PDB file of C-alpha atoms in Angstrom:
ATOM      1  CA  MET X  18       0.000   0.000   0.000  1.00 47.00           C
ATOM      2  CA  SER X  19       2.993   2.302  -0.425  1.00 46.00           C
ATOM      3  CA  SER X  20       1.275   3.736  -3.498  1.00 48.00           C
ATOM      4  CA  LEU X  21      -1.158   5.661  -1.253  1.00 50.00           C
ATOM      5  CA  SER X  22       1.530   7.862   0.251  1.00 49.00           C
ATOM      6  CA  PRO X  23       5.239   8.252  -0.418  1.00 49.00           C
ATOM      7  CA  PHE X  24       5.838   8.303   3.340  1.00 49.00           C
ATOM      8  CA  VAL X  25       4.271   4.896   4.102  1.00 53.00           C
ATOM      9  CA  GLY X  26       6.871   2.127   4.059  1.00 51.00           C
ATOM     10  CA  GLY X  27       9.605   4.444   2.729  1.00 53.00           C
ATOM     11  CA  ASN X  28      12.180   6.814   4.030  1.00 57.00           C
ATOM     12  CA  LEU X  29      11.048  10.453   4.116  1.00 56.00           C
ATOM     13  CA  PHE X  30      14.503  11.726   3.097  1.00 54.00           C
ATOM     14  CA  ASP X  31      14.793   9.252   0.223  1.00 53.00           C
ATOM     15  CA  GLU X  32      11.527  10.529  -1.234  1.00 53.00           C
ATOM     16  CA  LEU X  33      12.373  14.171  -0.609  1.00 52.00           C
ATOM     17  CA  PHE X  34      15.795  14.049  -2.306  1.00 51.00           C
ATOM     18  CA  ARG X  35      15.046  11.382  -4.936  1.00 52.00           C
ATOM     19  CA  ASP X  36      14.861  13.848  -7.822  1.00 53.00           C
ATOM     20  CA  ILE X  37      17.974  15.790  -6.888  1.00 51.00           C
ATOM     21  CA  SER X  38      21.047  14.706  -8.799  1.00 48.00           C
ATOM     22  CA  PRO X  39      23.893  13.344  -6.636  1.00 49.00           C
ATOM     23  CA  GLY X  40      26.218  15.870  -8.287  1.00 47.00           C
ATOM     24  CA  TYR X  41      24.029  18.784  -7.275  1.00 45.00           C
ATOM     25  CA  TRP X  42      26.118  19.489  -4.202  1.00 46.00           C
ATOM     26  CA  VAL X  43      29.477  19.231  -5.983  1.00 45.00           C
ATOM     27  CA  ARG X  44      29.979  21.746  -8.777  1.00 44.00           C
ATOM     28  CA  PRO X  45      31.528  20.391 -11.995  1.00 43.00           C
ATOM     29  CA  LEU X  46      35.029  21.554 -12.853  1.00 45.00           C
ATOM     30  CA  HIS X  47      34.331  22.320 -16.507  1.00 48.00           C
ATOM     31  CA  GLY X  48      30.584  22.328 -16.855  1.00 48.00           C
ATOM     32  CA  ASP X  49      29.983  21.822 -20.553  1.00 50.00           C
ATOM     33  CA  PRO X  50      30.508  18.520 -22.357  1.00 53.00           C
ATOM     34  CA  LEU X  51      32.534  18.219 -25.555  1.00 54.00           C
ATOM     35  CA  PRO X  52      31.019  20.655 -28.080  1.00 57.00           C
ATOM     36  CA  ALA X  53      29.057  19.092 -30.908  1.00 63.00           C
ATOM     37  CA  GLN X  54      30.552  21.564 -33.370  1.00 78.00           C
ATOM     38  CA  ILE X  55      33.448  24.011 -33.386  1.00 89.00           C
ATOM     39  CA  LYS X  56      32.215  27.580 -32.904  1.00 92.00           C
ATOM     40  CA  VAL X  57      33.633  30.073 -35.396  1.00 94.00           C
ATOM     41  CA  ASP X  58      33.559  33.801 -36.130  1.00 96.00           C
ATOM     42  CA  ILE X  59      34.351  34.763 -39.726  1.00 96.00           C
ATOM     43  CA  LYS X  60      35.178  38.306 -40.833  1.00 97.00           C
ATOM     44  CA  GLU X  61      36.023  39.584 -44.295  1.00 96.00           C
ATOM     45  CA  ASN X  62      38.263  42.400 -45.412  1.00 95.00           C
ATOM     46  CA  PRO X  63      39.281  43.259 -49.000  1.00 94.00           C
ATOM     47  CA  ASN X  64      42.231  40.808 -49.118  1.00 95.00           C
ATOM     48  CA  GLU X  65      41.372  37.989 -46.734  1.00 96.00           C
ATOM     49  CA  TYR X  66      38.963  36.212 -44.420  1.00 97.00           C
ATOM     50  CA  VAL X  67      39.824  36.078 -40.724  1.00 97.00           C
ATOM     51  CA  VAL X  68      38.468  33.057 -38.878  1.00 97.00           C
ATOM     52  CA  HIS X  69      38.491  32.626 -35.093  1.00 97.00           C
ATOM     53  CA  ALA X  70      37.634  29.074 -33.979  1.00 95.00           C
ATOM     54  CA  GLU X  71      37.182  27.964 -30.353  1.00 93.00           C
ATOM     55  CA  LEU X  72      39.212  24.836 -29.587  1.00 90.00           C
ATOM     56  CA  PRO X  73      39.681  24.702 -25.803  1.00 84.00           C
ATOM     57  CA  GLY X  74      41.614  21.671 -24.615  1.00 80.00           C
ATOM     58  CA  ALA X  75      43.212  20.980 -27.996  1.00 87.00           C
ATOM     59  CA  GLY X  76      46.960  20.746 -28.394  1.00 88.00           C
ATOM     60  CA  LYS X  77      48.440  22.623 -31.341  1.00 91.00           C
ATOM     61  CA  GLU X  78      49.769  19.333 -32.726  1.00 92.00           C
ATOM     62  CA  ASN X  79      46.225  17.871 -32.700  1.00 92.00           C
ATOM     63  CA  ILE X  80      44.643  20.569 -34.884  1.00 94.00           C
ATOM     64  CA  HIS X  81      44.327  19.993 -38.627  1.00 94.00           C
ATOM     65  CA  VAL X  82      43.218  22.611 -41.165  1.00 96.00           C
ATOM     66  CA  GLN X  83      42.563  21.627 -44.757  1.00 95.00           C
ATOM     67  CA  ILE X  84      41.713  23.998 -47.601  1.00 95.00           C
ATOM     68  CA  GLU X  85      40.325  22.825 -50.945  1.00 95.00           C
ATOM     69  CA  GLY X  86      39.378  25.730 -53.200  1.00 94.00           C
ATOM     70  CA  ASN X  87      36.874  27.689 -51.139  1.00 95.00           C
ATOM     71  CA  VAL X  88      36.077  24.943 -48.597  1.00 95.00           C
ATOM     72  CA  VAL X  89      37.831  25.116 -45.214  1.00 95.00           C
ATOM     73  CA  SER X  90      37.820  22.118 -42.860  1.00 94.00           C
ATOM     74  CA  ILE X  91      39.001  22.223 -39.251  1.00 94.00           C
ATOM     75  CA  ARG X  92      39.455  19.033 -37.223  1.00 93.00           C
ATOM     76  CA  ALA X  93      40.852  18.639 -33.707  1.00 92.00           C
ATOM     77  CA  GLU X  94      41.390  16.022 -31.013  1.00 89.00           C
ATOM     78  CA  ILE X  95      40.187  17.412 -27.691  1.00 82.00           C
ATOM     79  CA  SER X  96      41.198  16.064 -24.291  1.00 76.00           C
ATOM     80  CA  GLN X  97      40.374  17.824 -21.059  1.00 67.00           C
ATOM     81  CA  ILE X  98      42.123  16.202 -18.092  1.00 63.00           C
ATOM     82  CA  ASP X  99      42.371  17.466 -14.548  1.00 59.00           C
ATOM     83  CA  THR X 100      45.420  16.636 -12.499  1.00 59.00           C
ATOM     84  CA  GLN X 101      44.941  15.467  -8.981  1.00 60.00           C
ATOM     85  CA  ASN X 102      47.131  15.053  -5.970  1.00 64.00           C
ATOM     86  CA  LYS X 103      47.810  11.632  -4.379  1.00 67.00           C
ATOM     87  CA  ASP X 104      46.012  12.858  -1.252  1.00 72.00           C
ATOM     88  CA  ASP X 105      42.945  14.021  -3.190  1.00 71.00           C
ATOM     89  CA  LYS X 106      39.730  12.094  -2.880  1.00 69.00           C
ATOM     90  CA  PRO X 107      37.820  12.417  -6.166  1.00 63.00           C
ATOM     91  CA  LEU X 108      34.187  13.392  -5.684  1.00 63.00           C
ATOM     92  CA  ARG X 109      33.348  13.953  -9.320  1.00 61.00           C
ATOM     93  CA  SER X 110      35.336  13.861 -12.544  1.00 61.00           C
ATOM     94  CA  GLU X 111      34.118  15.508 -15.737  1.00 64.00           C
ATOM     95  CA  ARG X 112      36.823  14.791 -18.252  1.00 65.00           C
ATOM     96  CA  TYR X 113      36.134  14.549 -21.924  1.00 68.00           C
ATOM     97  CA  PHE X 114      37.930  13.215 -24.945  1.00 73.00           C
ATOM     98  CA  GLY X 115      36.982  13.168 -28.575  1.00 80.00           C
ATOM     99  CA  GLN X 116      37.217  14.627 -32.017  1.00 86.00           C
ATOM    100  CA  VAL X 117      35.407  17.717 -33.261  1.00 88.00           C
ATOM    101  CA  SER X 118      35.267  19.066 -36.785  1.00 90.00           C
ATOM    102  CA  ARG X 119      33.764  21.840 -38.827  1.00 92.00           C
ATOM    103  CA  SER X 120      33.694  22.641 -42.539  1.00 94.00           C
ATOM    104  CA  PHE X 121      32.417  25.757 -44.236  1.00 94.00           C
ATOM    105  CA  GLN X 122      32.416  27.266 -47.697  1.00 96.00           C
ATOM    106  CA  LEU X 123      33.633  30.794 -48.455  1.00 96.00           C
ATOM    107  CA  PRO X 124      32.523  32.912 -51.436  1.00 94.00           C
ATOM    108  CA  VAL X 125      35.943  32.762 -53.179  1.00 94.00           C
ATOM    109  CA  ASP X 126      38.877  30.360 -53.383  1.00 95.00           C
ATOM    110  CA  ILE X 127      41.689  30.633 -50.839  1.00 95.00           C
ATOM    111  CA  ASP X 128      45.407  31.026 -51.618  1.00 94.00           C
ATOM    112  CA  GLN X 129      46.858  28.249 -49.436  1.00 92.00           C
ATOM    113  CA  GLY X 130      50.448  29.398 -49.820  1.00 91.00           C
ATOM    114  CA  ALA X 131      49.750  32.916 -48.536  1.00 93.00           C
ATOM    115  CA  SER X 132      47.345  31.931 -45.743  1.00 95.00           C
ATOM    116  CA  LYS X 133      48.465  31.581 -42.128  1.00 95.00           C
ATOM    117  CA  ALA X 134      47.236  29.847 -38.955  1.00 96.00           C
ATOM    118  CA  ARG X 135      47.978  30.662 -35.309  1.00 95.00           C
ATOM    119  CA  TYR X 136      46.780  28.915 -32.122  1.00 95.00           C
ATOM    120  CA  ASP X 137      46.825  30.749 -28.809  1.00 94.00           C
ATOM    121  CA  ASN X 138      44.949  30.173 -25.550  1.00 90.00           C
ATOM    122  CA  GLY X 139      42.271  27.897 -27.027  1.00 90.00           C
ATOM    123  CA  ILE X 140      41.577  30.059 -30.091  1.00 94.00           C
ATOM    124  CA  LEU X 141      42.659  29.110 -33.616  1.00 96.00           C
ATOM    125  CA  THR X 142      43.062  32.181 -35.850  1.00 96.00           C
ATOM    126  CA  LEU X 143      43.158  31.652 -39.603  1.00 96.00           C
ATOM    127  CA  ASN X 144      44.141  34.448 -41.980  1.00 96.00           C
ATOM    128  CA  LEU X 145      42.824  33.083 -45.272  1.00 96.00           C
ATOM    129  CA  VAL X 146      44.077  35.142 -48.206  1.00 96.00           C
ATOM    130  CA  LYS X 147      41.680  35.418 -51.133  1.00 95.00           C
ATOM    131  CA  ALA X 148      43.047  33.888 -54.332  1.00 93.00           C
ATOM    132  CA  GLN X 149      43.679  36.456 -57.035  1.00 84.00           C
ATOM    133  CA  SER X 150      41.555  35.777 -60.049  1.00 71.00           C
ATOM    134  CA  LYS X 151      43.686  35.189 -63.087  1.00 62.00           C
ATOM    135  CA  GLY X 152      41.114  36.879 -65.276  1.00 57.00           C
ATOM    136  CA  GLY X 153      39.482  35.338 -68.245  1.00 55.00           C
ATOM    137  CA  GLN X 154      41.552  33.316 -70.613  1.00 58.00           C
ATOM    138  CA  ARG X 155      41.063  33.875 -74.311  1.00 62.00           C
ATOM    139  CA  LEU X 156      40.154  30.819 -76.287  1.00 65.00           C
ATOM    140  CA  SER X 157      41.674  30.336 -79.695  1.00 62.00           C
ATOM    141  CA  ILE X 158      39.185  29.700 -82.447  1.00 69.00           C
ATOM    142  CA  ASP X 159      39.985  26.868 -84.847  1.00 55.00           C
TER     143      ASP X 159
END
């Protein structure tokens, strides 16, 4: 007959705190899980596109940028690990590992040789130089 009242045959505290997550009292160290997609800001000036991509937890050696014409692809291995002391007693660990990627298309082709990439403090900055159009090529008429 415990279905008549949650307090009959059960512990009052169990019922009261049943819906509260066990981690409620211990705040997570990082909060958010691995992002589903890399967040980017893209700006344009007359000669280039400037891309800022958020890649927190990625090592510079684990970031790969590929350019094919006007399509830019960014891929990174992310690993967020917290160090802990031998005397520490872990209460909650929210580490994440995985691969994230993002591709986008720009209005014009990119000059790979003139473009540059820099990674600093979790932000990848790409300076993507616009390819100079070679102009129209005249066709010979047979």
